[in-house]
Amino acid sequence: MEADVNSPARSGPPILVIMGVSGSGKSTVAALVADALGWDLLEGDDLHPRSNVEKMAAGRPLGDADRAPWLASIGEWIRDHTARGRPGVVTCSALRRSYRDDLAGANVVFVHLAGTREQIRERLRTRHGHYMPADLLDSQFAAFEPLEPDEAAIVVGIGDEPAAIASEIVGRATEWMHGTDVNPRP
């Protein structure tokens, strides 16, 4: 499993933003991480306005204007938790650097669930009950801007089972909380 962490100065408990393209396992892994740590969990998809859900369900990708109110709501949750000194886990695709900049803070750590287009496409093929159709996968990969060295981040490959991925994230988050800078790490 590939993982790395880069961390700026921190002053309190972290907010882990579990990010990646649709189908990377954000919801499943975030729930496992939050449960293991006993932290609050926010499913970012629950904050999408109805118009966004309808647009995606119709097979049309979201644009920046569509995402703005959704990202603002997630940012508000992050800032509230940070102000109260509460750790948390939130799912959010956070595909573009500008989106991550809007969510970033001294205690925000982006956790990228990284997979190949083929891995994700296979997952989407077997996923049921989600409004995001597999046809939008290419638009997700096209929008994705890789994490940059100045972003506090953990990158984990999605090749393992969700429990193993969550365990890796918990271990890396614990290192981050103790001030360990483990970037880069094979």
PDB file of C-alpha atoms in Angstrom:
ATOM      1  CA  MET A   1       0.000   0.000   0.000  1.00  0.00           C
ATOM      2  CA  GLU A   2       1.371   3.417  -0.963  1.00  0.00           C
ATOM      3  CA  ALA A   3       1.102   6.186   1.616  1.00  0.00           C
ATOM      4  CA  ASP A   4       2.772   9.454   2.390  1.00  0.00           C
ATOM      5  CA  VAL A   5       2.175  12.373   4.720  1.00  0.00           C
ATOM      6  CA  ASN A   6       3.226  15.997   4.545  1.00  0.00           C
ATOM      7  CA  SER A   7       2.156  18.200   7.397  1.00  0.00           C
ATOM      8  CA  PRO A   8       2.408  21.916   8.171  1.00  0.00           C
ATOM      9  CA  ALA A   9       2.213  23.293  11.700  1.00  0.00           C
ATOM     10  CA  ARG A  10      -0.785  21.967  13.606  1.00  0.00           C
ATOM     11  CA  SER A  11      -2.511  23.249  16.693  1.00  0.00           C
ATOM     12  CA  GLY A  12      -5.248  20.767  17.530  1.00  0.00           C
ATOM     13  CA  PRO A  13      -6.981  17.554  16.581  1.00  0.00           C
ATOM     14  CA  PRO A  14      -7.199  16.865  12.864  1.00  0.00           C
ATOM     15  CA  ILE A  15     -10.022  16.844  10.414  1.00  0.00           C
ATOM     16  CA  LEU A  16      -9.407  14.084   7.884  1.00  0.00           C
ATOM     17  CA  VAL A  17     -10.878  14.847   4.454  1.00  0.00           C
ATOM     18  CA  ILE A  18     -11.227  11.469   2.745  1.00  0.00           C
ATOM     19  CA  MET A  19     -10.951  12.398  -0.926  1.00  0.00           C
ATOM     20  CA  GLY A  20     -10.797  10.891  -4.392  1.00  0.00           C
ATOM     21  CA  VAL A  21     -12.883  10.260  -7.444  1.00  0.00           C
ATOM     22  CA  SER A  22     -16.324   8.720  -7.187  1.00  0.00           C
ATOM     23  CA  GLY A  23     -16.035   4.999  -6.511  1.00  0.00           C
ATOM     24  CA  SER A  24     -12.676   5.164  -4.714  1.00  0.00           C
ATOM     25  CA  GLY A  25     -14.249   4.001  -1.444  1.00  0.00           C
ATOM     26  CA  LYS A  26     -14.502   7.287   0.428  1.00  0.00           C
ATOM     27  CA  SER A  27     -17.718   6.518   2.316  1.00  0.00           C
ATOM     28  CA  THR A  28     -16.759   2.995   3.306  1.00  0.00           C
ATOM     29  CA  VAL A  29     -13.232   3.883   4.420  1.00  0.00           C
ATOM     30  CA  ALA A  30     -14.287   7.107   6.172  1.00  0.00           C
ATOM     31  CA  ALA A  31     -16.867   5.229   8.249  1.00  0.00           C
ATOM     32  CA  LEU A  32     -14.245   2.669   9.286  1.00  0.00           C
ATOM     33  CA  VAL A  33     -11.715   5.377  10.182  1.00  0.00           C
ATOM     34  CA  ALA A  34     -14.235   7.442  12.158  1.00  0.00           C
ATOM     35  CA  ASP A  35     -15.419   4.342  14.000  1.00  0.00           C
ATOM     36  CA  ALA A  36     -11.865   3.235  14.831  1.00  0.00           C
ATOM     37  CA  LEU A  37     -10.941   6.662  16.173  1.00  0.00           C
ATOM     38  CA  GLY A  38     -14.298   7.523  17.758  1.00  0.00           C
ATOM     39  CA  TRP A  39     -14.459  10.759  15.755  1.00  0.00           C
ATOM     40  CA  ASP A  40     -17.401  12.579  14.206  1.00  0.00           C
ATOM     41  CA  LEU A  41     -18.196  11.622  10.617  1.00  0.00           C
ATOM     42  CA  LEU A  42     -19.769  13.721   7.883  1.00  0.00           C
ATOM     43  CA  GLU A  43     -20.786  12.123   4.596  1.00  0.00           C
ATOM     44  CA  GLY A  44     -20.093  15.043   2.266  1.00  0.00           C
ATOM     45  CA  ASP A  45     -22.470  13.741  -0.403  1.00  0.00           C
ATOM     46  CA  ASP A  46     -25.344  14.372   2.022  1.00  0.00           C
ATOM     47  CA  LEU A  47     -24.686  18.113   1.708  1.00  0.00           C
ATOM     48  CA  HIS A  48     -25.100  18.273  -2.069  1.00  0.00           C
ATOM     49  CA  PRO A  49     -28.059  20.454  -3.050  1.00  0.00           C
ATOM     50  CA  ARG A  50     -30.854  18.522  -4.738  1.00  0.00           C
ATOM     51  CA  SER A  51     -30.014  20.227  -8.045  1.00  0.00           C
ATOM     52  CA  ASN A  52     -26.494  18.736  -7.932  1.00  0.00           C
ATOM     53  CA  VAL A  53     -27.799  15.246  -7.239  1.00  0.00           C
ATOM     54  CA  GLU A  54     -30.299  15.527 -10.084  1.00  0.00           C
ATOM     55  CA  LYS A  55     -27.628  16.820 -12.455  1.00  0.00           C
ATOM     56  CA  MET A  56     -25.233  13.976 -11.655  1.00  0.00           C
ATOM     57  CA  ALA A  57     -28.014  11.377 -11.789  1.00  0.00           C
ATOM     58  CA  ALA A  58     -28.807  12.664 -15.285  1.00  0.00           C
ATOM     59  CA  GLY A  59     -25.193  12.000 -16.295  1.00  0.00           C
ATOM     60  CA  ARG A  60     -24.059  15.638 -16.365  1.00  0.00           C
ATOM     61  CA  PRO A  61     -20.851  16.558 -14.515  1.00  0.00           C
ATOM     62  CA  LEU A  62     -20.853  19.332 -11.957  1.00  0.00           C
ATOM     63  CA  GLY A  63     -19.040  22.570 -12.629  1.00  0.00           C
ATOM     64  CA  ASP A  64     -17.328  24.879 -10.157  1.00  0.00           C
ATOM     65  CA  ALA A  65     -20.505  26.942  -9.659  1.00  0.00           C
ATOM     66  CA  ASP A  66     -22.455  23.767  -8.840  1.00  0.00           C
ATOM     67  CA  ARG A  67     -19.874  22.686  -6.293  1.00  0.00           C
ATOM     68  CA  ALA A  68     -19.519  26.083  -4.547  1.00  0.00           C
ATOM     69  CA  PRO A  69     -22.446  25.779  -2.084  1.00  0.00           C
ATOM     70  CA  TRP A  70     -21.567  22.148  -1.363  1.00  0.00           C
ATOM     71  CA  LEU A  71     -17.932  22.983  -0.627  1.00  0.00           C
ATOM     72  CA  ALA A  72     -19.033  25.949   1.507  1.00  0.00           C
ATOM     73  CA  SER A  73     -21.170  23.615   3.640  1.00  0.00           C
ATOM     74  CA  ILE A  74     -18.305  21.155   4.084  1.00  0.00           C
ATOM     75  CA  GLY A  75     -15.945  24.024   4.926  1.00  0.00           C
ATOM     76  CA  GLU A  76     -18.391  25.284   7.540  1.00  0.00           C
ATOM     77  CA  TRP A  77     -18.459  21.829   9.188  1.00  0.00           C
ATOM     78  CA  ILE A  78     -14.652  21.703   9.181  1.00  0.00           C
ATOM     79  CA  ARG A  79     -14.305  25.210  10.657  1.00  0.00           C
ATOM     80  CA  ASP A  80     -16.922  24.459  13.333  1.00  0.00           C
ATOM     81  CA  HIS A  81     -15.123  21.284  14.390  1.00  0.00           C
ATOM     82  CA  THR A  82     -11.760  23.041  14.357  1.00  0.00           C
ATOM     83  CA  ALA A  83     -13.081  25.937  16.464  1.00  0.00           C
ATOM     84  CA  ARG A  84     -14.500  23.481  19.009  1.00  0.00           C
ATOM     85  CA  GLY A  85     -11.301  21.404  19.065  1.00  0.00           C
ATOM     86  CA  ARG A  86     -13.145  18.308  17.830  1.00  0.00           C
ATOM     87  CA  PRO A  87     -11.515  15.840  15.459  1.00  0.00           C
ATOM     88  CA  GLY A  88     -13.539  14.582  12.548  1.00  0.00           C
ATOM     89  CA  VAL A  89     -13.670  12.689   9.293  1.00  0.00           C
ATOM     90  CA  VAL A  90     -15.454  14.044   6.220  1.00  0.00           C
ATOM     91  CA  THR A  91     -15.842  12.662   2.724  1.00  0.00           C
ATOM     92  CA  CYS A  92     -15.357  15.048  -0.175  1.00  0.00           C
ATOM     93  CA  SER A  93     -13.989  14.418  -3.646  1.00  0.00           C
ATOM     94  CA  ALA A  94     -11.789  17.546  -3.314  1.00  0.00           C
ATOM     95  CA  LEU A  95     -10.585  16.998  -6.858  1.00  0.00           C
ATOM     96  CA  ARG A  96      -9.156  20.449  -7.580  1.00  0.00           C
ATOM     97  CA  ARG A  97      -6.485  22.330  -5.670  1.00  0.00           C
ATOM     98  CA  SER A  98      -8.767  25.360  -5.387  1.00  0.00           C
ATOM     99  CA  TYR A  99     -11.397  23.213  -3.619  1.00  0.00           C
ATOM    100  CA  ARG A 100      -8.794  21.875  -1.213  1.00  0.00           C
ATOM    101  CA  ASP A 101      -7.530  25.410  -0.573  1.00  0.00           C
ATOM    102  CA  ASP A 102     -11.072  26.394   0.437  1.00  0.00           C
ATOM    103  CA  LEU A 103     -11.201  23.490   2.902  1.00  0.00           C
ATOM    104  CA  ALA A 104      -7.607  23.614   4.154  1.00  0.00           C
ATOM    105  CA  GLY A 105      -6.531  24.663   7.611  1.00  0.00           C
ATOM    106  CA  ALA A 106      -3.740  23.977  10.072  1.00  0.00           C
ATOM    107  CA  ASN A 107      -5.484  20.791  11.238  1.00  0.00           C
ATOM    108  CA  VAL A 108      -6.932  19.562   7.942  1.00  0.00           C
ATOM    109  CA  VAL A 109      -5.311  16.492   6.434  1.00  0.00           C
ATOM    110  CA  PHE A 110      -6.369  15.360   2.968  1.00  0.00           C
ATOM    111  CA  VAL A 111      -6.484  11.579   2.626  1.00  0.00           C
ATOM    112  CA  HIS A 112      -6.426  10.667  -1.054  1.00  0.00           C
ATOM    113  CA  LEU A 113      -7.751   7.219  -1.900  1.00  0.00           C
ATOM    114  CA  ALA A 114      -5.766   6.692  -5.077  1.00  0.00           C
ATOM    115  CA  GLY A 115      -6.711   4.160  -7.699  1.00  0.00           C
ATOM    116  CA  THR A 116      -6.361   3.594 -11.392  1.00  0.00           C
ATOM    117  CA  ARG A 117      -9.160   4.344 -13.823  1.00  0.00           C
ATOM    118  CA  GLU A 118      -9.575   0.588 -14.318  1.00  0.00           C
ATOM    119  CA  GLN A 119      -9.863  -0.121 -10.569  1.00  0.00           C
ATOM    120  CA  ILE A 120     -12.452   2.607 -10.139  1.00  0.00           C
ATOM    121  CA  ARG A 121     -14.433   1.664 -13.249  1.00  0.00           C
ATOM    122  CA  GLU A 122     -14.755  -1.916 -11.941  1.00  0.00           C
ATOM    123  CA  ARG A 123     -15.969  -0.658  -8.565  1.00  0.00           C
ATOM    124  CA  LEU A 124     -18.539   1.612 -10.190  1.00  0.00           C
ATOM    125  CA  ARG A 125     -19.796  -1.258 -12.318  1.00  0.00           C
ATOM    126  CA  THR A 126     -20.716  -3.231  -9.208  1.00  0.00           C
ATOM    127  CA  ARG A 127     -22.010  -0.307  -7.101  1.00  0.00           C
ATOM    128  CA  HIS A 128     -25.763   0.003  -6.687  1.00  0.00           C
ATOM    129  CA  GLY A 129     -27.986   2.702  -5.254  1.00  0.00           C
ATOM    130  CA  HIS A 130     -25.724   5.702  -5.832  1.00  0.00           C
ATOM    131  CA  TYR A 131     -26.751   8.654  -7.971  1.00  0.00           C
ATOM    132  CA  MET A 132     -23.312   9.077  -9.569  1.00  0.00           C
ATOM    133  CA  PRO A 133     -23.283   7.080 -12.830  1.00  0.00           C
ATOM    134  CA  ALA A 134     -20.130   5.363 -14.055  1.00  0.00           C
ATOM    135  CA  ASP A 135     -20.346   7.494 -17.208  1.00  0.00           C
ATOM    136  CA  LEU A 136     -19.064  10.480 -15.215  1.00  0.00           C
ATOM    137  CA  LEU A 137     -15.832   8.756 -14.175  1.00  0.00           C
ATOM    138  CA  ASP A 138     -13.824  10.293 -17.019  1.00  0.00           C
ATOM    139  CA  SER A 139     -14.960  13.780 -15.978  1.00  0.00           C
ATOM    140  CA  GLN A 140     -13.782  13.054 -12.427  1.00  0.00           C
ATOM    141  CA  PHE A 141     -10.328  11.990 -13.584  1.00  0.00           C
ATOM    142  CA  ALA A 142     -10.155  14.994 -15.914  1.00  0.00           C
ATOM    143  CA  ALA A 143     -10.948  17.359 -13.032  1.00  0.00           C
ATOM    144  CA  PHE A 144      -8.507  15.764 -10.580  1.00  0.00           C
ATOM    145  CA  GLU A 145      -5.432  17.822  -9.734  1.00  0.00           C
ATOM    146  CA  PRO A 146      -2.816  15.802  -7.826  1.00  0.00           C
ATOM    147  CA  LEU A 147      -1.902  16.800  -4.305  1.00  0.00           C
ATOM    148  CA  GLU A 148       1.052  19.152  -4.104  1.00  0.00           C
ATOM    149  CA  PRO A 149       3.966  18.977  -1.642  1.00  0.00           C
ATOM    150  CA  ASP A 150       2.682  21.903   0.442  1.00  0.00           C
ATOM    151  CA  GLU A 151      -0.647  20.194   1.174  1.00  0.00           C
ATOM    152  CA  ALA A 152      -1.006  18.169   4.377  1.00  0.00           C
ATOM    153  CA  ALA A 153      -1.795  14.802   2.854  1.00  0.00           C
ATOM    154  CA  ILE A 154      -1.879  11.061   3.183  1.00  0.00           C
ATOM    155  CA  VAL A 155      -2.041   9.090  -0.062  1.00  0.00           C
ATOM    156  CA  VAL A 156      -3.230   5.497   0.160  1.00  0.00           C
ATOM    157  CA  GLY A 157      -3.723   3.075  -2.711  1.00  0.00           C
ATOM    158  CA  ILE A 158      -7.100   1.348  -2.931  1.00  0.00           C
ATOM    159  CA  GLY A 159      -5.803  -2.129  -3.777  1.00  0.00           C
ATOM    160  CA  ASP A 160      -6.341  -3.541  -0.264  1.00  0.00           C
ATOM    161  CA  GLU A 161      -9.564  -4.317   1.550  1.00  0.00           C
ATOM    162  CA  PRO A 162     -11.301  -1.302   3.145  1.00  0.00           C
ATOM    163  CA  ALA A 163     -10.371  -2.414   6.683  1.00  0.00           C
ATOM    164  CA  ALA A 164      -6.661  -2.522   5.776  1.00  0.00           C
ATOM    165  CA  ILE A 165      -6.876   0.874   4.074  1.00  0.00           C
ATOM    166  CA  ALA A 166      -8.628   2.342   7.128  1.00  0.00           C
ATOM    167  CA  SER A 167      -6.001   0.838   9.424  1.00  0.00           C
ATOM    168  CA  GLU A 168      -3.234   2.434   7.365  1.00  0.00           C
ATOM    169  CA  ILE A 169      -4.994   5.807   7.560  1.00  0.00           C
ATOM    170  CA  VAL A 170      -5.492   5.528  11.324  1.00  0.00           C
ATOM    171  CA  GLY A 171      -1.789   4.770  11.762  1.00  0.00           C
ATOM    172  CA  ARG A 172      -0.724   7.669   9.547  1.00  0.00           C
ATOM    173  CA  ALA A 173      -3.143  10.079  11.211  1.00  0.00           C
ATOM    174  CA  THR A 174      -1.759   9.058  14.597  1.00  0.00           C
ATOM    175  CA  GLU A 175       1.785   9.768  13.380  1.00  0.00           C
ATOM    176  CA  TRP A 176       0.640  13.138  12.050  1.00  0.00           C
ATOM    177  CA  MET A 177      -0.976  14.007  15.415  1.00  0.00           C
ATOM    178  CA  HIS A 178       2.312  13.237  17.135  1.00  0.00           C
ATOM    179  CA  GLY A 179       4.159  15.631  14.834  1.00  0.00           C
ATOM    180  CA  THR A 180       5.864  13.046  12.666  1.00  0.00           C
ATOM    181  CA  ASP A 181       6.583  14.229   9.138  1.00  0.00           C
ATOM    182  CA  VAL A 182       6.814  11.059   7.102  1.00  0.00           C
ATOM    183  CA  ASN A 183       6.878  12.515   3.603  1.00  0.00           C
ATOM    184  CA  PRO A 184       7.916  10.923   1.378  1.00  0.00           C
ATOM    185  CA  ARG A 185       7.366   7.346   2.456  1.00  0.00           C
ATOM    186  CA  PRO A 186       7.428   4.360   0.113  1.00  0.00           C
TER     187      PRO A 186
END
